[in-house]
Amino acid sequence: MNSLLRHERPALPKMILRGLFRRCAWCGGKGAFFTSWYGKGDRCRTCGLNWQRNLEGFELGAATMGVFITFGSIIVWMIISVLSGVALVPLLVVAGVIAVSFPIAFYPNTYTVWFGVDLFIRRPSEEDLSEAERAVQG
C-alpha cells in the first residue's frame, strides 16, 4: 500500500500552505496535478489522488479561492496605501493591476488551495485511495 496515501490527513493549515506553494495538499508532491501553468492532469503526479473528486462544485470552489486571494490582496494594498498616505490615482492603478494580474498569476494556486480545503472537508474514501494507488503503480 502506498504510504503517501494511507497516512493521517494533514492539518488544514498545512494543506493550505502546501496549496499556496502549488504542491499537492495531501502528499506535498511538487507541481501537484499541473502539467503546465494552465494545464491540469487528472491526478497528483506523486500520490495519484484525483484532484476533481466530483464534478459538482469543485471548479466553483477553486474560483472562490481566486476571489479570496485577489480581493484579499487588493484590500491589504488599500489599507497599506491609506495608512501610508499614497495618493488616490496610484492607489487605484496598483489595485487595478492586482485585480488583473493576480487571477492569472495565482491560477494554479487556487486549485491546489481548494484541493486542500476539499480534502479537509471530505477525507478521501477507501475507493479514492485505492484508485490513486492503482494510478501510481501503473
PDB file of C-alpha atoms in Angstrom, residues 50-109:
ATOM      1  CA  ASN A  50      -7.649  12.622  -8.234  1.00  0.00           C
ATOM      2  CA  TRP A  51      -7.934  16.381  -7.771  1.00  0.00           C
ATOM      3  CA  GLN A  52     -11.507  16.538  -9.064  1.00  0.00           C
ATOM      4  CA  ARG A  53     -13.269  14.107  -6.787  1.00  0.00           C
ATOM      5  CA  ASN A  54     -16.681  15.102  -8.075  1.00  0.00           C
ATOM      6  CA  LEU A  55     -17.870  17.360 -10.848  1.00  0.00           C
ATOM      7  CA  GLU A  56     -20.371  19.338  -8.801  1.00  0.00           C
ATOM      8  CA  GLY A  57     -18.830  22.447  -7.383  1.00  0.00           C
ATOM      9  CA  PHE A  58     -15.086  21.841  -7.438  1.00  0.00           C
ATOM     10  CA  GLU A  59     -14.494  24.484 -10.123  1.00  0.00           C
ATOM     11  CA  LEU A  60     -16.668  26.908  -8.146  1.00  0.00           C
ATOM     12  CA  GLY A  61     -14.564  26.330  -5.034  1.00  0.00           C
ATOM     13  CA  ALA A  62     -11.355  26.989  -6.958  1.00  0.00           C
ATOM     14  CA  ALA A  63     -12.864  30.175  -8.424  1.00  0.00           C
ATOM     15  CA  THR A  64     -13.830  31.245  -4.902  1.00  0.00           C
ATOM     16  CA  MET A  65     -10.226  30.777  -3.756  1.00  0.00           C
ATOM     17  CA  GLY A  66      -9.190  33.039  -6.652  1.00  0.00           C
ATOM     18  CA  VAL A  67     -11.607  35.709  -5.473  1.00  0.00           C
ATOM     19  CA  PHE A  68     -10.306  35.441  -1.889  1.00  0.00           C
ATOM     20  CA  ILE A  69      -6.677  35.744  -2.997  1.00  0.00           C
ATOM     21  CA  THR A  70      -7.340  38.663  -5.374  1.00  0.00           C
ATOM     22  CA  PHE A  71      -9.751  40.663  -3.216  1.00  0.00           C
ATOM     23  CA  GLY A  72      -7.701  39.993  -0.087  1.00  0.00           C
ATOM     24  CA  SER A  73      -4.610  41.360  -1.800  1.00  0.00           C
ATOM     25  CA  ILE A  74      -6.487  44.443  -3.004  1.00  0.00           C
ATOM     26  CA  ILE A  75      -7.830  45.121   0.484  1.00  0.00           C
ATOM     27  CA  VAL A  76      -4.383  44.742   2.057  1.00  0.00           C
ATOM     28  CA  TRP A  77      -2.919  47.085  -0.594  1.00  0.00           C
ATOM     29  CA  MET A  78      -5.631  49.677   0.031  1.00  0.00           C
ATOM     30  CA  ILE A  79      -5.166  49.573   3.811  1.00  0.00           C
ATOM     31  CA  ILE A  80      -1.395  49.967   3.477  1.00  0.00           C
ATOM     32  CA  SER A  81      -1.855  52.776   0.933  1.00  0.00           C
ATOM     33  CA  VAL A  82      -4.311  54.717   3.045  1.00  0.00           C
ATOM     34  CA  LEU A  83      -2.214  54.348   6.201  1.00  0.00           C
ATOM     35  CA  SER A  84       0.967  55.437   4.401  1.00  0.00           C
ATOM     36  CA  GLY A  85      -0.702  58.335   2.534  1.00  0.00           C
ATOM     37  CA  VAL A  86      -0.463  57.125  -1.080  1.00  0.00           C
ATOM     38  CA  ALA A  87      -2.343  59.408  -3.497  1.00  0.00           C
ATOM     39  CA  LEU A  88      -5.634  58.171  -4.939  1.00  0.00           C
ATOM     40  CA  VAL A  89      -4.539  57.664  -8.559  1.00  0.00           C
ATOM     41  CA  PRO A  90      -1.510  55.438  -7.762  1.00  0.00           C
ATOM     42  CA  LEU A  91      -3.637  53.550  -5.231  1.00  0.00           C
ATOM     43  CA  LEU A  92      -6.263  52.794  -7.882  1.00  0.00           C
ATOM     44  CA  VAL A  93      -3.718  51.980 -10.601  1.00  0.00           C
ATOM     45  CA  VAL A  94      -1.949  49.420  -8.416  1.00  0.00           C
ATOM     46  CA  ALA A  95      -5.312  47.995  -7.288  1.00  0.00           C
ATOM     47  CA  GLY A  96      -6.272  47.623 -10.959  1.00  0.00           C
ATOM     48  CA  VAL A  97      -3.009  45.882 -11.770  1.00  0.00           C
ATOM     49  CA  ILE A  98      -3.569  43.494  -8.853  1.00  0.00           C
ATOM     50  CA  ALA A  99      -7.154  42.843  -9.998  1.00  0.00           C
ATOM     51  CA  VAL A 100      -5.981  41.883 -13.497  1.00  0.00           C
ATOM     52  CA  SER A 101      -2.683  40.133 -12.783  1.00  0.00           C
ATOM     53  CA  PHE A 102      -3.366  38.126  -9.615  1.00  0.00           C
ATOM     54  CA  PRO A 103      -6.023  35.826 -11.129  1.00  0.00           C
ATOM     55  CA  ILE A 104      -3.536  34.952 -13.880  1.00  0.00           C
ATOM     56  CA  ALA A 105      -0.524  34.681 -11.588  1.00  0.00           C
ATOM     57  CA  PHE A 106      -2.244  32.582  -8.933  1.00  0.00           C
ATOM     58  CA  TYR A 107      -4.447  30.402 -11.154  1.00  0.00           C
ATOM     59  CA  PRO A 108      -2.776  27.087 -10.240  1.00  0.00           C
ATOM     60  CA  ASN A 109      -2.666  28.014  -6.567  1.00  0.00           C
TER      61      ASN A 109
END
